[in-house]
Every structure is written in structure tokens, then in C-alpha cells.
Coordinates of C-alpha atoms in Angstrom, one line a residue:
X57 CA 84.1 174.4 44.1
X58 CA 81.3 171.4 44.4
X59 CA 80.0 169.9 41.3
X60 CA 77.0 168.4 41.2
X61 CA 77.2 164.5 39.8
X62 CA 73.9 163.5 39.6
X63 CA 71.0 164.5 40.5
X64 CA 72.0 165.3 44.4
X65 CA 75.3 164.3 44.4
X66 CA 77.8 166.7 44.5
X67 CA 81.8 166.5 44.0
X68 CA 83.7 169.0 46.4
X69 CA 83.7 171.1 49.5
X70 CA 80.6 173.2 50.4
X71 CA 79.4 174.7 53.6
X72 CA 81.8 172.6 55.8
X73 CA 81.6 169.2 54.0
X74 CA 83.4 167.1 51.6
X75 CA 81.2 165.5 48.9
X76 CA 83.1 162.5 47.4
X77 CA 82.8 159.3 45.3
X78 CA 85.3 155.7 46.4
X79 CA 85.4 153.0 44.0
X80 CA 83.4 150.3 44.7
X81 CA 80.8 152.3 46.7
X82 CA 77.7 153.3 44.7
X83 CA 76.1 156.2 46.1
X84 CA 78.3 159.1 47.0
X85 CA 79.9 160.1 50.2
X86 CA 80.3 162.5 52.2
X87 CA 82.0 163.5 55.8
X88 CA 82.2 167.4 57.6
X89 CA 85.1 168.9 57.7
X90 CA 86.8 170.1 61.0
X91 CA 88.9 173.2 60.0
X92 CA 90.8 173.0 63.4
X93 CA 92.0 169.9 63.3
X94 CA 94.3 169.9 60.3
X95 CA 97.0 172.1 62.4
X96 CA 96.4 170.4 65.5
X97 CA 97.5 167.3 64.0
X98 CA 100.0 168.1 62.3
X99 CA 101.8 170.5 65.3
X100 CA 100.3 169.7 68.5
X101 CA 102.6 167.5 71.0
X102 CA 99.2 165.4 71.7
X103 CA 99.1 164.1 68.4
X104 CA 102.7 163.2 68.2
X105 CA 102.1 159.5 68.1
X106 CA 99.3 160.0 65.4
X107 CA 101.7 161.4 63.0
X108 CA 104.3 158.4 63.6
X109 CA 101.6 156.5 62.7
X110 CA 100.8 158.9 59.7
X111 CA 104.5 157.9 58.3
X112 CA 103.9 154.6 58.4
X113 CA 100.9 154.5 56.9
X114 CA 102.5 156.0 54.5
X115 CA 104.8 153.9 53.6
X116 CA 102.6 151.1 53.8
X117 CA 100.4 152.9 51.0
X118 CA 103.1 153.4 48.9
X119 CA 104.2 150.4 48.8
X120 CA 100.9 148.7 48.2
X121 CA 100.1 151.4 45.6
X122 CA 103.3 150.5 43.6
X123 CA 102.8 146.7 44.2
X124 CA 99.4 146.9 42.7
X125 CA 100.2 149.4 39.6
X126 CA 103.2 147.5 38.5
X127 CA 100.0 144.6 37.5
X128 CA 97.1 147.2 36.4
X129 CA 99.2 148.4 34.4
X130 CA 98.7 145.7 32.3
X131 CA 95.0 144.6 32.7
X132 CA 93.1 147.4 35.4
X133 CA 90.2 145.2 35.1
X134 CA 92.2 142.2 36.3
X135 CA 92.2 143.4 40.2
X136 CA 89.5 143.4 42.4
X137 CA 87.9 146.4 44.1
X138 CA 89.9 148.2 47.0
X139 CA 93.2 145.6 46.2
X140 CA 95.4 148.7 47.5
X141 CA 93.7 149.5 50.5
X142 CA 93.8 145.4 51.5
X143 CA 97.3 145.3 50.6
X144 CA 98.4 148.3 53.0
X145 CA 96.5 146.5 55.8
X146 CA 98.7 143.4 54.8
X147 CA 101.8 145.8 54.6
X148 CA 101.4 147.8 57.5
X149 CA 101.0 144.7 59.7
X150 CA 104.6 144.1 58.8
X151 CA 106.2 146.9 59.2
X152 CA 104.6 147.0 62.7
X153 CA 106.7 143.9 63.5
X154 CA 110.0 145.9 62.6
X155 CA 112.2 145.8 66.1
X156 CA 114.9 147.7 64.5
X157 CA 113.8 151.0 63.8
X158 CA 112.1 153.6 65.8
X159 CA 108.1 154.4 66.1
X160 CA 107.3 156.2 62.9
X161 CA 110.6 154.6 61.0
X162 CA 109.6 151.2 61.4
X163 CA 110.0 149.5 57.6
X164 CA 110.0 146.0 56.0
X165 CA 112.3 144.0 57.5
X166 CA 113.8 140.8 57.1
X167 CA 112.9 138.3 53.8
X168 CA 110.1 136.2 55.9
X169 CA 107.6 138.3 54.3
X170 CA 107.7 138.2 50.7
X171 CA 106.3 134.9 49.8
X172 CA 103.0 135.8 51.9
X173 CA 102.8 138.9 50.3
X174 CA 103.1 138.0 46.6
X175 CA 100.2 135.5 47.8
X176 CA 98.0 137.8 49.2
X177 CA 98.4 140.0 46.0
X178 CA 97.6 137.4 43.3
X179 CA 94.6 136.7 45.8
X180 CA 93.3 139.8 44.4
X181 CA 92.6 138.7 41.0
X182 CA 89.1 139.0 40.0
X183 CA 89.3 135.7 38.1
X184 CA 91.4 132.7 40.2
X185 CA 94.3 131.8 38.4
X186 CA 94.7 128.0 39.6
X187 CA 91.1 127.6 37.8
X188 CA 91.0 129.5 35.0
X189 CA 94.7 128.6 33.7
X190 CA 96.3 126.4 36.4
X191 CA 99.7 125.5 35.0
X192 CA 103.5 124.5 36.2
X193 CA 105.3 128.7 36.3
X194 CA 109.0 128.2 37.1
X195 CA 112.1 130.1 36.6
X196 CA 115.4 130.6 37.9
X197 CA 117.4 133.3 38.4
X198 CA 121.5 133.6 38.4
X199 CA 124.7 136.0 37.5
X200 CA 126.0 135.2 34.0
X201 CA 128.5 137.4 31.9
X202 CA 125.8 138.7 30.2
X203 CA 123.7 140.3 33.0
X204 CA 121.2 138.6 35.4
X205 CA 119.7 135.3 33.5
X206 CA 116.2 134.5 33.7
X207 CA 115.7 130.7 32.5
X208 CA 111.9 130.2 32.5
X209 CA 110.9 126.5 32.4
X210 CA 107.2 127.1 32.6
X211 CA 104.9 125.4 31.6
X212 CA 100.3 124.6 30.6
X213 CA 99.1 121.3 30.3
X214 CA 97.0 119.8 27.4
X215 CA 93.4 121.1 28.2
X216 CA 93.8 124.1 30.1
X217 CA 91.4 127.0 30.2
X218 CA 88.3 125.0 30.1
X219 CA 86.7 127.7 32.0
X220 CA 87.5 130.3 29.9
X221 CA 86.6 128.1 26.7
X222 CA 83.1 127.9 27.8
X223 CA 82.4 131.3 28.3
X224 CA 83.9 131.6 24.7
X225 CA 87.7 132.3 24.9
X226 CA 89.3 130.4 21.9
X227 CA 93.0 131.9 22.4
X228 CA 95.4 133.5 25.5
X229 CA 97.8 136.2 25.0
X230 CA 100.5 135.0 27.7
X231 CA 103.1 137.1 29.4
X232 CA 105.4 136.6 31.9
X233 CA 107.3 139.5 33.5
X234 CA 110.2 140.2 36.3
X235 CA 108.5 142.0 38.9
X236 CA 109.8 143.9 41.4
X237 CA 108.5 145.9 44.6
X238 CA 110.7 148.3 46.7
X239 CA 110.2 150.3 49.9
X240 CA 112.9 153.7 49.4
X241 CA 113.8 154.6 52.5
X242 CA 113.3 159.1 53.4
X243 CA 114.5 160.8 56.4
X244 CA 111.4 162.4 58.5
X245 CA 109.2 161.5 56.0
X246 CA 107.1 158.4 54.7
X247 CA 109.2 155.3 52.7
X248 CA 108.3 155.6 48.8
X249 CA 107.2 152.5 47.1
X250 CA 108.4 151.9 43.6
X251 CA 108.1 149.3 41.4
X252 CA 109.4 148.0 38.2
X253 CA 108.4 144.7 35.9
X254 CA 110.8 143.7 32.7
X255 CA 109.6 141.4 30.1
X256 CA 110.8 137.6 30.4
X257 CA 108.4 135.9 27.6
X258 CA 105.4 136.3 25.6
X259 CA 103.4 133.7 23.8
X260 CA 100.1 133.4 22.0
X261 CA 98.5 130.0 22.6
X262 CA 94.7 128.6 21.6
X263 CA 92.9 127.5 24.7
X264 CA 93.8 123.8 26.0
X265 CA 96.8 123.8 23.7
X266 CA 99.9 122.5 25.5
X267 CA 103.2 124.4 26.0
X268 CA 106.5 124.3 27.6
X269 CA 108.2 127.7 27.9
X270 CA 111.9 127.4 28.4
X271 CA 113.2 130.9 27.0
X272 CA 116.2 132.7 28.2
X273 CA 116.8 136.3 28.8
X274 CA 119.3 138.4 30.6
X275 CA 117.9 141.4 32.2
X276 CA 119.7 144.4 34.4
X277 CA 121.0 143.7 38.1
X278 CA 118.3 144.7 40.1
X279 CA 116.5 141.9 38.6
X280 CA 118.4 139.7 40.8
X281 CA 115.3 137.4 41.8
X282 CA 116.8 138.0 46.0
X283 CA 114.7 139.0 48.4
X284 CA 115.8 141.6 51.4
X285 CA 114.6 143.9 53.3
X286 CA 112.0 146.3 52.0
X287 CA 112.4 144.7 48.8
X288 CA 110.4 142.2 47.1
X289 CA 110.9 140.3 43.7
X290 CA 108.6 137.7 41.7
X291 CA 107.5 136.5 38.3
X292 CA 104.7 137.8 37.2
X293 CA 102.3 135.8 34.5
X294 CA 99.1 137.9 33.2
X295 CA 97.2 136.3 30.9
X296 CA 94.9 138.2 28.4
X297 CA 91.7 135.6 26.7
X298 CA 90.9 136.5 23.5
X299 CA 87.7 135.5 21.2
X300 CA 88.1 135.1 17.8
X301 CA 85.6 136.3 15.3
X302 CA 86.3 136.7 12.0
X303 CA 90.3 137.4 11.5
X304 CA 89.7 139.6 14.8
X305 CA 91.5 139.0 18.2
X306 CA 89.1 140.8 20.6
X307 CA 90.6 140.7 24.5
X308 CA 87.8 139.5 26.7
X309 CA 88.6 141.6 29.7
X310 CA 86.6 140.5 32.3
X311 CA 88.3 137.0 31.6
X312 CA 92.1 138.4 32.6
X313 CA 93.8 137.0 35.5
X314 CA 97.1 137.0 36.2
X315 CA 99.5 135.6 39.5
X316 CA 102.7 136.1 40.8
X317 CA 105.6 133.0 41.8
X318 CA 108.8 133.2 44.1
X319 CA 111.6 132.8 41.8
X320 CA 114.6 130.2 42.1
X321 CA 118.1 131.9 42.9
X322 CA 121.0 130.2 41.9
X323 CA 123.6 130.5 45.0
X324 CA 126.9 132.1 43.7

């Protein structure tokens, strides 16, 4: 059943249409709905190659859709509007490049990709995170007895943040995660996306205070840091600004940014 919203804007399907809201958009939307078409498409020999691109579409969304949660997750009002929809763009574009694989199986090949990609997503912070933190982020990956080791050797320079200082930051809560993107493969259906991040090191610095992050942690085997096909790994840093009053830490949300590096693997 519709709903109404506001004063004429309803939420549902009445009388043929779909009445809807996207975020980002202001006023509502709306579009007619064509009752034949939903069989057609879906059985119809005409519209084979449509639903070869459906799957792939799919998998592109899916994909972008974990990509993106794994970080909003952590911050939602870190990412700019519609960051999932650009990302499937980005995706799809690759997995239209896949030689291998048949129409409507095409996936993301090859490790030419990644780097790009974990780009184009920290592109998507609202706030950029070369100006409003800057800072060296570096950490290598390799097989010890203990598990997969992460040796972070990171690192802010005396004076950073001065953006966020003058609009009234006086402290950063600072993590820094694995992160990891994957593309599971389905027969006759559309890949899944999933996604996964693990802790490497927290810190709570005052703005412009200098640090050199050089903790180790050993983390489980699919943290490996190696790219490969349909699979993509990084190291996440979100950092959360915080403004002081009283003996109160109060997060200044529309100050979060965060990024995402390429790792260093150690060759075994």
C-alpha cells in the first residue's frame, strides 16, 4: 500500500505507479509500472542478452555494495552520496574486460585492477584525506608461525590536521584496519560480493601531534595482503575528529575521512 510522506508525496504502488524516495534526491520520485514486462524479461528469447547483462550487473553491485559497507560501517557519514552506484560503474567496466568467461559470467579478472579501484573508493570520502590528515600509511604483509603478520610502519607528521583544528577538532581517534573485498563466484546466478576488515591498530592522538605507528599483529590467512582475481585487499585508515569540551570526547562527524593503501607483500 502507498503512504503518503509529505504533503503529496507518497511511498508505494498505486494505480500503476511506483512512488519512491533515492538518497541524495530531494523531492520524491516516481516511474509507471509496465505489468507485462516483468515476465517478458525474465523468459522471453528477445531479452536473452538483457538478462546476461542483469547478472553482471549484479555482480558488479554486489561487489560495490560490500566494498562500500565494509567502510560505513564505521563512519556512514564518511562517504559521499551515491558511492555504491559510482563504484558498480567502476566495477562493471572491469568485469566487461574479462576474455575468459562467457557473456553474463564475465568476473574480475587478473590483479591490474585493484590499485585503481581502492583509489577510486577512498575518492569517495566526503572530506579528502591527503588534506585533512595527509600522513606516511605503510605496512607489510608476510607468513610467520603465528599467522599472517601485519607490521604497520605508519606514520603523521608534526602539524597535521590543521584543517580540522580550525574548524575545532582538538583530538583524532585513529584506526587502521585489514580490508578485504571478494567477488564469490554462483552458477546461473549473479557473483556475491563480501567483504571483511580486521583490526591492525588504534591510537588516540591530539591534532598536529606527531606519531610513528610501528605495531605488529598476526591476523587469519585470508588476510594475506595478495591480490587475485575477484579479490581485492587494502589497509584501511578511518579517522574519527573529536572536540573536546569539558572531560567530553564528542566525534565531529562531518569531519571523518578515511582512505585505503595497497599493502606490501613479502615474497615467500
Amino acid at each position: 500500500m502507498a503512504k503518503q510522506s509529505g504533503i503529496h508525496q507518497l511511498r508505494g504502488k498505486i494505480r500503476g505507479m511506483s512512488y519512491y524516495r533515492q538518497k541524495g534526491v530531494k523531492d520524491g520520485l516516481a516511474r509507471q509500472i509496465n505489468d507485462g514486462m516483468s515476465k517478458r524479461v525474465k523468459e522471453d528469447v528477445g531479452y536473452l542478452n538483457t538478462r546476461l547483462n542483469a547478472r553482471e550487473f549484479g555482480s558488479a553491485g554486489s561487489f560495490a555494495g560490500a566494498a562500500i559497507r565494509a567502510i560505513s560501517e564505521r563512519q556512514r557519514t564518511m562517504l559521499k552520496d551515491f558511492a555504491t552506484g559510482n563504484l558498480a560503474k567502476a566495477v562493471r567496466d572491469v568485469i566487461i574486460q574479462d576474455t575468459t568467461h562467457p557473456w553474463g559470467e564475465r568476473n574480475l579478472t587478473g590483479t591490474a585492477w585493484q590499485a585503481e579501484m581502492l583509489a577510486r573508493i577512498s575518492s569517495y570520502a566526503k572530506n579528502d584525506f591527503s588534506s585533512y590528515v595527509g600522513g606516511n600509511w605503510l605496512v607489510d604483509v608476510s607468513s610467520g608461525d603465528n599467522g599472517i603478520e601485519w607490521a604497520n610502519s605508519s606514520s603523521l607528521p608534526a602539524g597535521w590536521g590543521s584543517l580540522l583544528a580550525a574548524k575545532g577538532a582538538t583530538g583524532a581517534y585513529i584506526d587502521m584496519y585489514s580490508y578485504q573485498v571478494e567477488l564469490q563466484e554462483f552458477a546461473g546466478t549473479s557473483d556475491k560480493g563480501f567483504s571483511e576488515t580486521a583490526l591492525v591498530q588504534s591510537a588516540d592522538l591530539k591534532i598536529g601531534e606527531a606519531d610513528e605507528f610501528d605495531g605488529v599483529v598476526f591476523l587469519a590467512s585470508q588476510f594475506d595482503g595478495a591480490n587475485a582475481a575477484n579479490k581485492m585487499q587494502g589497509f584501511l585508515v578511518v579517522v574519527r575528529p573529536y572536540q573536546e569540551v569539558g572531560t567530553q570526547k564528542y566525534i565531529r562527524q562531518e569531519l571523518c575521512t578515511f582512505a585505503i593503501f595497497g599493502v606490501g607483500v613479502a615474497q615467500n
